Short mmCIF file of N, CA and C in Angstrom, two decimals:
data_model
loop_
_atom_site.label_atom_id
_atom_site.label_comp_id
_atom_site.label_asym_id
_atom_site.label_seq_id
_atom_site.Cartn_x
_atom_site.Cartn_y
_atom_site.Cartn_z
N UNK D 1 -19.49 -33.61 16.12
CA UNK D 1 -19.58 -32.55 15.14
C UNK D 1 -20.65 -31.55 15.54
N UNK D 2 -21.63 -32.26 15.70
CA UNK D 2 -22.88 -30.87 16.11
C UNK D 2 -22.60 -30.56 17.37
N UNK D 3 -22.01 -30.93 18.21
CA UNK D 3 -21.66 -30.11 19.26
C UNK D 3 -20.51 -29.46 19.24
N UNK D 4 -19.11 -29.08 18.00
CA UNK D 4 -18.69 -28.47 18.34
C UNK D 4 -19.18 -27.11 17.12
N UNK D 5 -20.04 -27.58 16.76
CA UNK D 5 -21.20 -26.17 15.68
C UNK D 5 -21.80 -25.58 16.75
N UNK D 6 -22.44 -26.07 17.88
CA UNK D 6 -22.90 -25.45 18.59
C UNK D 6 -22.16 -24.65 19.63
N UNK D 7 -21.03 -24.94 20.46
CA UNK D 7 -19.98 -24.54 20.69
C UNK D 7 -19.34 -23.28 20.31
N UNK D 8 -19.36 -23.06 18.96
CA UNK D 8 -18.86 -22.13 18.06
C UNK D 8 -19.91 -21.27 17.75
N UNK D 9 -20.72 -21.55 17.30
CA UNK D 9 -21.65 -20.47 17.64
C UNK D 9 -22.28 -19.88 18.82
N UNK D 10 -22.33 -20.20 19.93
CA UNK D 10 -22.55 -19.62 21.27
C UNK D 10 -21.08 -18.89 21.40
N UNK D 11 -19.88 -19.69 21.30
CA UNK D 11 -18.66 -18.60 21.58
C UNK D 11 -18.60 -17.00 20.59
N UNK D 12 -19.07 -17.41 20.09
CA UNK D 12 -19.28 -16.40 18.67
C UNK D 12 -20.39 -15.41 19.08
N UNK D 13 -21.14 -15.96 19.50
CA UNK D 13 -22.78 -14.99 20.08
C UNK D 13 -21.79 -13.95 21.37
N UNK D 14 -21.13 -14.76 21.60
CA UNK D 14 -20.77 -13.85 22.92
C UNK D 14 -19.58 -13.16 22.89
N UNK D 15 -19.21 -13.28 22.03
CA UNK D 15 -18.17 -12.27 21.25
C UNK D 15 -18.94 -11.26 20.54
N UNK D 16 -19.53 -10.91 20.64
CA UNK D 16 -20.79 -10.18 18.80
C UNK D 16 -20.90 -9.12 19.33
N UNK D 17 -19.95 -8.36 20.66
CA UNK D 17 -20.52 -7.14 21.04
C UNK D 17 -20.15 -5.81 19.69
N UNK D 18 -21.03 -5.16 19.86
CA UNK D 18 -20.45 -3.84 18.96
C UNK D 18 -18.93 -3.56 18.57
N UNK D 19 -17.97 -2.95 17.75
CA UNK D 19 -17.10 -2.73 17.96
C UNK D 19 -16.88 -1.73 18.79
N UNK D 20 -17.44 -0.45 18.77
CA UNK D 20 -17.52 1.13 19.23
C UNK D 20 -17.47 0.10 20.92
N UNK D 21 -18.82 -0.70 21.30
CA UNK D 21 -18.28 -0.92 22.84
C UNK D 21 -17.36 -1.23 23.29
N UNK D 22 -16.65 -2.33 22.44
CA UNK D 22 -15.22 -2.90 22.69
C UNK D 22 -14.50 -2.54 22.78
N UNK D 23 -13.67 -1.47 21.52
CA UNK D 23 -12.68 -0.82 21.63
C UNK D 23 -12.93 1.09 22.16
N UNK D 24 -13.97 1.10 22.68
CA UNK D 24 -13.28 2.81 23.41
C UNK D 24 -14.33 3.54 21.97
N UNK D 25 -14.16 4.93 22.95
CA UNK D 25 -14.59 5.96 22.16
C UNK D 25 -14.35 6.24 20.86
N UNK D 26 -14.90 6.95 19.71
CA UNK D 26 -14.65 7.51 18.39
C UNK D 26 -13.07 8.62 18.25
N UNK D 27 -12.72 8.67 17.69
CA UNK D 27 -11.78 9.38 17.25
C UNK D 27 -13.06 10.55 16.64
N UNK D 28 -13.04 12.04 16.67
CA UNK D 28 -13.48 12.80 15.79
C UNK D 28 -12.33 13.63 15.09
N UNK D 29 -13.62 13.51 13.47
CA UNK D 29 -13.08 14.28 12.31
C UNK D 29 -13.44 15.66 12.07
N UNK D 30 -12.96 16.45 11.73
CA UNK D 30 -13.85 17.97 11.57
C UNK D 30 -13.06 18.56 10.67
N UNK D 31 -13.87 19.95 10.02
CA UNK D 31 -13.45 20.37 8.79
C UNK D 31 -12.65 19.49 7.81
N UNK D 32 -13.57 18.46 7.65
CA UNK D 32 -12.59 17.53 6.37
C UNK D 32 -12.82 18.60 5.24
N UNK D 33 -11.92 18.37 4.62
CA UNK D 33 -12.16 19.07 2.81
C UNK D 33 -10.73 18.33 2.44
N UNK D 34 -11.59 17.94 0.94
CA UNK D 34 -10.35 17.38 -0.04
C UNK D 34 -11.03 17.99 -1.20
N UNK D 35 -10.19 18.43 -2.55
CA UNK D 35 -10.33 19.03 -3.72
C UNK D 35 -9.33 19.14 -4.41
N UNK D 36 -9.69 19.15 -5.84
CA UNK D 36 -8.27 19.32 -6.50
C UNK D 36 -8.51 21.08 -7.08
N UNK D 37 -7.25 22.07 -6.79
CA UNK D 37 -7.30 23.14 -7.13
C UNK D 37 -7.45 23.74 -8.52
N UNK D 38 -8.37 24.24 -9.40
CA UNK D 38 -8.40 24.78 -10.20
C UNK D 38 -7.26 25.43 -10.76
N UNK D 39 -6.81 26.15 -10.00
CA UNK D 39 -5.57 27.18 -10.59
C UNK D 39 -4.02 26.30 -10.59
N UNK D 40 -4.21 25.31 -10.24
CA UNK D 40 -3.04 24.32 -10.36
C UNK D 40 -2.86 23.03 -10.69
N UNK D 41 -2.01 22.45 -10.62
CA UNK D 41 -2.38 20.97 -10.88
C UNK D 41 -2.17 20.22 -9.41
N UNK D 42 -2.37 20.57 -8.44
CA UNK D 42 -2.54 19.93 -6.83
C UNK D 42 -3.90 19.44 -6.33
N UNK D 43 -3.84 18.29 -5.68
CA UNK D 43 -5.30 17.96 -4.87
C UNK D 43 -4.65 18.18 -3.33
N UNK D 44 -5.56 18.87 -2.83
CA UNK D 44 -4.87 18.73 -1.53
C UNK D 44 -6.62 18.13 -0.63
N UNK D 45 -5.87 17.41 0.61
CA UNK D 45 -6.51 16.94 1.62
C UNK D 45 -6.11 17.68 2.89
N UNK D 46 -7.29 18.06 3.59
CA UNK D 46 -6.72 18.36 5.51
C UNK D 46 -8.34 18.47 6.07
N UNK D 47 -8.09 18.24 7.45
CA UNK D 47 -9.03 18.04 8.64
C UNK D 47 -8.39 18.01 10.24
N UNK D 48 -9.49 18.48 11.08
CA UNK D 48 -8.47 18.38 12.39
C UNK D 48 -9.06 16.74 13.16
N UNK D 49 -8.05 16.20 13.53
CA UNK D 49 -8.20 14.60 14.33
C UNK D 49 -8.00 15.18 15.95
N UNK D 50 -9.21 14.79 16.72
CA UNK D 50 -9.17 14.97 18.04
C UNK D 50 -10.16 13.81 18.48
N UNK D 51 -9.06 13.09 19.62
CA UNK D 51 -8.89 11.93 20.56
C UNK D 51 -9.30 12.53 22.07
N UNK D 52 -10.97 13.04 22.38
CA UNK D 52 -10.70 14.02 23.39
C UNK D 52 -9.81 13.47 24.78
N UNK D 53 -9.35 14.73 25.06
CA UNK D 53 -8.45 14.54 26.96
C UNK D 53 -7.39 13.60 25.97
N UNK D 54 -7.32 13.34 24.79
CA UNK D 54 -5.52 12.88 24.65
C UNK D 54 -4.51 13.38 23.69
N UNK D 55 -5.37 13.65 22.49
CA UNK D 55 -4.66 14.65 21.41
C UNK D 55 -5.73 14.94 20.28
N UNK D 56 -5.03 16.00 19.87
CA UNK D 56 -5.87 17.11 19.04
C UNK D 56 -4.46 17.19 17.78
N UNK D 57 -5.11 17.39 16.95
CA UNK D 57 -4.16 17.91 15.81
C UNK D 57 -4.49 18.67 14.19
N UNK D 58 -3.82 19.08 13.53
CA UNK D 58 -4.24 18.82 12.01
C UNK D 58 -3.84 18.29 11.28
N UNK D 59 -4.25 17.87 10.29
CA UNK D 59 -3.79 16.68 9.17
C UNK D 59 -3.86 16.98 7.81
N UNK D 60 -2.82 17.51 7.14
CA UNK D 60 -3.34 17.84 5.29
C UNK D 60 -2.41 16.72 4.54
N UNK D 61 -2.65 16.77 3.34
CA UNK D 61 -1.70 16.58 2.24
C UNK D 61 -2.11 17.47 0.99
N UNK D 62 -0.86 17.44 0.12
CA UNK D 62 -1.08 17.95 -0.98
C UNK D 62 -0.33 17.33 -2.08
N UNK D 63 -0.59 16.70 -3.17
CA UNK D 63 0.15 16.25 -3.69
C UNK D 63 0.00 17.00 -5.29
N UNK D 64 1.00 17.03 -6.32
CA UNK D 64 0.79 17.44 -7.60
C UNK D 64 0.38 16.23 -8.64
N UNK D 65 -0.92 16.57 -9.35
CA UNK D 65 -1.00 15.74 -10.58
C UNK D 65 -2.16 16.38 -11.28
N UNK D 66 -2.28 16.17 -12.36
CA UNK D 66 -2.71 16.49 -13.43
C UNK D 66 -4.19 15.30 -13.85
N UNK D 67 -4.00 14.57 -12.61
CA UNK D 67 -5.13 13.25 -12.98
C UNK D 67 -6.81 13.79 -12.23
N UNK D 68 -7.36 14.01 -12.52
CA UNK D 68 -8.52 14.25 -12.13
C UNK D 68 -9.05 13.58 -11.40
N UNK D 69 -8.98 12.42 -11.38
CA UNK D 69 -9.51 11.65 -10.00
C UNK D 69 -9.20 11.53 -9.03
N UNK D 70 -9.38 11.11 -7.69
CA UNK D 70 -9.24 11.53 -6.27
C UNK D 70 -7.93 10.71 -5.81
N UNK D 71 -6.99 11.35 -5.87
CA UNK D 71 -5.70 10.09 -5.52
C UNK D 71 -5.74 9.52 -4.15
N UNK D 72 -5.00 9.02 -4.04
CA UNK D 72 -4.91 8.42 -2.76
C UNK D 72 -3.52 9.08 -1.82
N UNK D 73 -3.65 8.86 -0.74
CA UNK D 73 -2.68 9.23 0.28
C UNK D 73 -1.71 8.32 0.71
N UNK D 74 -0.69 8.37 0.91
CA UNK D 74 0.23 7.23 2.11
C UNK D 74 0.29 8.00 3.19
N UNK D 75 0.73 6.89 3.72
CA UNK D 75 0.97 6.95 5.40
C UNK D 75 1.71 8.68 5.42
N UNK D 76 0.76 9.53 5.98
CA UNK D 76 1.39 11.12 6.46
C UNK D 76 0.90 11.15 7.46
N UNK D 77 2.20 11.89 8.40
CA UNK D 77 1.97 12.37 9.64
C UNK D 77 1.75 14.00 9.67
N UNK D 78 0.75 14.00 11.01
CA UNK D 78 0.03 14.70 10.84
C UNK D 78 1.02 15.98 11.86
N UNK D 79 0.21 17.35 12.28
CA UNK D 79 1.44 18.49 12.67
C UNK D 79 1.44 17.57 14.28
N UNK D 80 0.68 17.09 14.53
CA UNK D 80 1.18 16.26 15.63
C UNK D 80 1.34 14.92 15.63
N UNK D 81 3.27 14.51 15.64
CA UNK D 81 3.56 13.80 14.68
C UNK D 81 3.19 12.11 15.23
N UNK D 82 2.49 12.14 16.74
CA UNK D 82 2.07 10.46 17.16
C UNK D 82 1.04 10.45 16.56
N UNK D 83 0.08 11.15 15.53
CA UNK D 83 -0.91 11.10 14.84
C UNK D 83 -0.11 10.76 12.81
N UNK D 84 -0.63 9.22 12.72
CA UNK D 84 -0.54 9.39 11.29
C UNK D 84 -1.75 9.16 10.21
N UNK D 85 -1.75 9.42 8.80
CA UNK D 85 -2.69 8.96 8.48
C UNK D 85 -2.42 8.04 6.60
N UNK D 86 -3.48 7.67 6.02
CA UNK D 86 -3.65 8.06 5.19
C UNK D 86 -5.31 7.59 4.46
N UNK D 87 -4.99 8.05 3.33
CA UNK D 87 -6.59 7.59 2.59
C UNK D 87 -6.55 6.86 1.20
N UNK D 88 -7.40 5.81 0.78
CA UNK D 88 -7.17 5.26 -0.44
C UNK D 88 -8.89 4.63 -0.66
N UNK D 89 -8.90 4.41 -2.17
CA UNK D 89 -10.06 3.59 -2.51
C UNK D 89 -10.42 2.29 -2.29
N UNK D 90 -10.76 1.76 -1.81
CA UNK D 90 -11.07 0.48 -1.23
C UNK D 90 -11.57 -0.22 -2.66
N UNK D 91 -10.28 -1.39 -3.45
CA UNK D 91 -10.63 -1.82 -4.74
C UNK D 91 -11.51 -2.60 -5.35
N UNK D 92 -12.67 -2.76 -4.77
CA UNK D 92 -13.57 -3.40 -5.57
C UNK D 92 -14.83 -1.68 -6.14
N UNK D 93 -15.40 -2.41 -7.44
CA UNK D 93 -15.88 -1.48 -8.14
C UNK D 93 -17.27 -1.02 -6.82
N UNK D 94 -17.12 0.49 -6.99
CA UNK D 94 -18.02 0.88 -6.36
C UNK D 94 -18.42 1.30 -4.50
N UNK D 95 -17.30 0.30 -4.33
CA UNK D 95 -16.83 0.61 -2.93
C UNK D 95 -16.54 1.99 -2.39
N UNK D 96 -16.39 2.30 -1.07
CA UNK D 96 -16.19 3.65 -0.53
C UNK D 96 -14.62 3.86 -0.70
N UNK D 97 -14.19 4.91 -0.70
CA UNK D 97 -12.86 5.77 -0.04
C UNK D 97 -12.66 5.22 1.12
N UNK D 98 -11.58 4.85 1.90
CA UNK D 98 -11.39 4.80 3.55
C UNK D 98 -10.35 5.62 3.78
N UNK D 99 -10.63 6.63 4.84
CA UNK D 99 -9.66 7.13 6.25
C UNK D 99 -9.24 6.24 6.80
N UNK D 100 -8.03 6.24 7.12
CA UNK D 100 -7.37 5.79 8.63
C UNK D 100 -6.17 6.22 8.95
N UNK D 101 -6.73 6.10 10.06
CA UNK D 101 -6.00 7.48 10.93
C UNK D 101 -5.20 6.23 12.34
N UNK D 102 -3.77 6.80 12.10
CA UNK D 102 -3.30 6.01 13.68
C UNK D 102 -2.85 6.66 14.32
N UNK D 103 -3.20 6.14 15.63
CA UNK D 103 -2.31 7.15 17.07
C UNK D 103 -1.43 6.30 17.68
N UNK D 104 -0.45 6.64 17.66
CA UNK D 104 0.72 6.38 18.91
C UNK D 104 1.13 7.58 19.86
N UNK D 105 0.79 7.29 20.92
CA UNK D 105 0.96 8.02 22.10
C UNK D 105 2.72 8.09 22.66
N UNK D 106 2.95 7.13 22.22
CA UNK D 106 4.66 7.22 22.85
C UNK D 106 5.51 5.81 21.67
N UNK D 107 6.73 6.37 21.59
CA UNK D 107 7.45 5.39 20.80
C UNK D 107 7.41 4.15 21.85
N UNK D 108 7.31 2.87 21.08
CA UNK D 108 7.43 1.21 21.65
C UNK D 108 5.92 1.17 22.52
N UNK D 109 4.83 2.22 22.28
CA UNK D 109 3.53 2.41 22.37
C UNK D 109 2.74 1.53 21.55
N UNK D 110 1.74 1.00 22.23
CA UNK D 110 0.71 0.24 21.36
C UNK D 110 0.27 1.52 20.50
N UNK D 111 0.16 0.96 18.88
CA UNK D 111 -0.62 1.70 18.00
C UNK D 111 -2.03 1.74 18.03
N UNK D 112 -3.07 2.96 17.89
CA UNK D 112 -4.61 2.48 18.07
C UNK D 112 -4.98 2.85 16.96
N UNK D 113 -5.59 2.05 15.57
CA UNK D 113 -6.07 2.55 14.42
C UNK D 113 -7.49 2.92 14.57
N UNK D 114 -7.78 4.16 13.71
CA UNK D 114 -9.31 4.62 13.67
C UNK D 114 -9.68 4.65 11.79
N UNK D 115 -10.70 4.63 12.21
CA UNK D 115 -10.85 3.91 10.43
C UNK D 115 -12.50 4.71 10.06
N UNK D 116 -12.48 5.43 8.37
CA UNK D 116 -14.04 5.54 8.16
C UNK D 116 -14.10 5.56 6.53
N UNK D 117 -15.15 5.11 6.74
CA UNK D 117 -15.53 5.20 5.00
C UNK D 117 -15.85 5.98 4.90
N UNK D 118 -15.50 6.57 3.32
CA UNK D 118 -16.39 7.85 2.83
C UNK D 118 -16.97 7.25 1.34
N UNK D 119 -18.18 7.62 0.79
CA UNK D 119 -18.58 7.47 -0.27
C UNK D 119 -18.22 8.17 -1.21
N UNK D 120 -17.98 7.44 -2.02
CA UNK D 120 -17.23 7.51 -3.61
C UNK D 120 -18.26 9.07 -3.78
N UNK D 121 -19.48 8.76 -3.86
CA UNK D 121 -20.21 10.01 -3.93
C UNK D 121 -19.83 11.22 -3.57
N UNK D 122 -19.40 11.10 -2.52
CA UNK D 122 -19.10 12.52 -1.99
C UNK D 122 -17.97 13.02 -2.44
N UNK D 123 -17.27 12.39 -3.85
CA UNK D 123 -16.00 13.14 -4.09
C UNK D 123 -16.45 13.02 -5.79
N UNK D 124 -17.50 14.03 -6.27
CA UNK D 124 -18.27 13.98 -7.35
C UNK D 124 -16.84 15.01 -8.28
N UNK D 125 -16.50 14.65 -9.38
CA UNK D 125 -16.05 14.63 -10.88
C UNK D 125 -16.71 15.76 -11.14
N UNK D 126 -16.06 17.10 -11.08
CA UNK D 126 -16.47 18.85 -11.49
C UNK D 126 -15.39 19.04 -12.89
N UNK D 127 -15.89 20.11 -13.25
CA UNK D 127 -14.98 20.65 -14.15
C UNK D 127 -15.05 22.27 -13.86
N UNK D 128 -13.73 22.89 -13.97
CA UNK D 128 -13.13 24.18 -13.45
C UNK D 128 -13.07 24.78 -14.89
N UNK D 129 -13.55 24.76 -16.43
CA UNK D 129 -13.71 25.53 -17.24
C UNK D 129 -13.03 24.54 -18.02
N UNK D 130 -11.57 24.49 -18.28
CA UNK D 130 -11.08 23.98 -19.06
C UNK D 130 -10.22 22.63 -18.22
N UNK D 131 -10.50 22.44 -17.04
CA UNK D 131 -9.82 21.42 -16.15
C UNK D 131 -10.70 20.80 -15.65
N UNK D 132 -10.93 19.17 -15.29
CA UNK D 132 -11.40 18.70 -14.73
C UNK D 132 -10.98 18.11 -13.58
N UNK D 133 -11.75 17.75 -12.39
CA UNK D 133 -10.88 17.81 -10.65
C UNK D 133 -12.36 16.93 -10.00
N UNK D 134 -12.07 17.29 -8.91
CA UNK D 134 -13.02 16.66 -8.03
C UNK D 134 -13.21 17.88 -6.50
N UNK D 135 -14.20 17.28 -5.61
CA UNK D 135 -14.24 17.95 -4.51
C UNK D 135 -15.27 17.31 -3.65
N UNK D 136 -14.79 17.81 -2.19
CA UNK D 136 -15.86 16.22 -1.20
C UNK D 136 -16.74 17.51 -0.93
N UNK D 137 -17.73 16.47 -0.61
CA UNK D 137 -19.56 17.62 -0.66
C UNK D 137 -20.06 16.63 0.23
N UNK D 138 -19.51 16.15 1.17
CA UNK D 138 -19.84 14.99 2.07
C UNK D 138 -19.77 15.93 3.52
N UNK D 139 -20.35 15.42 4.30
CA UNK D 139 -20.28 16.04 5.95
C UNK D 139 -18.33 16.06 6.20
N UNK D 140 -18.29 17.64 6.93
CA UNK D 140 -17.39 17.70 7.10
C UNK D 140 -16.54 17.00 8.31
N UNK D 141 -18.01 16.99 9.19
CA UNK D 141 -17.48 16.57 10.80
C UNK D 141 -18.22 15.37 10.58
N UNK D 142 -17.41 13.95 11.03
CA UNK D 142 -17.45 12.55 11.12
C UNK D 142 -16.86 12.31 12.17
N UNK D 143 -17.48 10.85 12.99
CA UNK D 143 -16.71 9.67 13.57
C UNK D 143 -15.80 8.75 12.58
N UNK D 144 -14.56 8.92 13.50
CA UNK D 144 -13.60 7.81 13.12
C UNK D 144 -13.24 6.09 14.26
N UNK D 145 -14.03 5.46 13.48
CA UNK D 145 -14.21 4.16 14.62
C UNK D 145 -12.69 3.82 14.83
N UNK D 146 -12.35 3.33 16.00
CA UNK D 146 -11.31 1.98 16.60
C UNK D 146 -11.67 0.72 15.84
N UNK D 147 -10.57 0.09 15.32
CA UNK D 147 -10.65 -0.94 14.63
C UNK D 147 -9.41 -1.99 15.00
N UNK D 148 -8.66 -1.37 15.68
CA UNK D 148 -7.79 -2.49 16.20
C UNK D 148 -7.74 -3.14 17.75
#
């Protein structure tokens, strides 16, 4: 028994590298903005996703509702369509928002997921006069880690 505790934890020590070293470079995010529009009942999301030397793209959604809080996204592809994404609240109370973003380079292509939290914070509960909405006040340009 204590030798295969010890076993397991040395295999484990030597597995423990960073993820970022393991799997490859960051995916970058830029001009994120998400908000819900005043003059309508739409939240829309977009940002550009660039994989440098492999792909570059942009990424929005827009969806209609009348709910003031920050909805969530499904799986949308982005104007370059081996880029997909989406975004949702991660369900325990208080937790962040997560991005993730996937690339496929070619159909029957390994998929590479990139993944980031955003804080609940940064998508602070405004009111537009007689409407209430939201809007991200968080850094626009982020790393998106490899996670698969």
């Amino acid at each position: 028994m204590y030798y295969s505790v010890l076993f397991s934890a040395l295999l484990l020590g030597a597995t423990a590298t960073p993820v970022e070293q393991r799997q490859g470079p960051p995916g970058e995010v830029s001009n994120f903005a998400a908000h819900t529009d005043p003059y309508s009942d739409n939240a829309s999301f977009g940002y550009d996703f660039e994989l440098t030397g492999r792909v570059a793209t942009h990424c929005n959604f827009s969806v209609a509702t009348s709910d003031p809080a920050v909805p969530s996204v499904p799986i949308t592809p982005c104007d370059n369509t081996t880029v997909r994404w989406e975004f949702f609240p991660v369900p325990l109370l208080g937790a962040p928002y997560r991005l993730v973003i996937i690339y496929q380079p070619a159909i029957g292509a390994a998929a590479e997921t990139y993944s980031q939290a955003l804080p609940r914070a940064d998508f602070p509960a405004v009111s537009f006069g007689s409407k209430d909405g939201f809007v991200y006040i968080g850094e626009p340009k982020f790393e998106a880690y490899r996670v698969d």
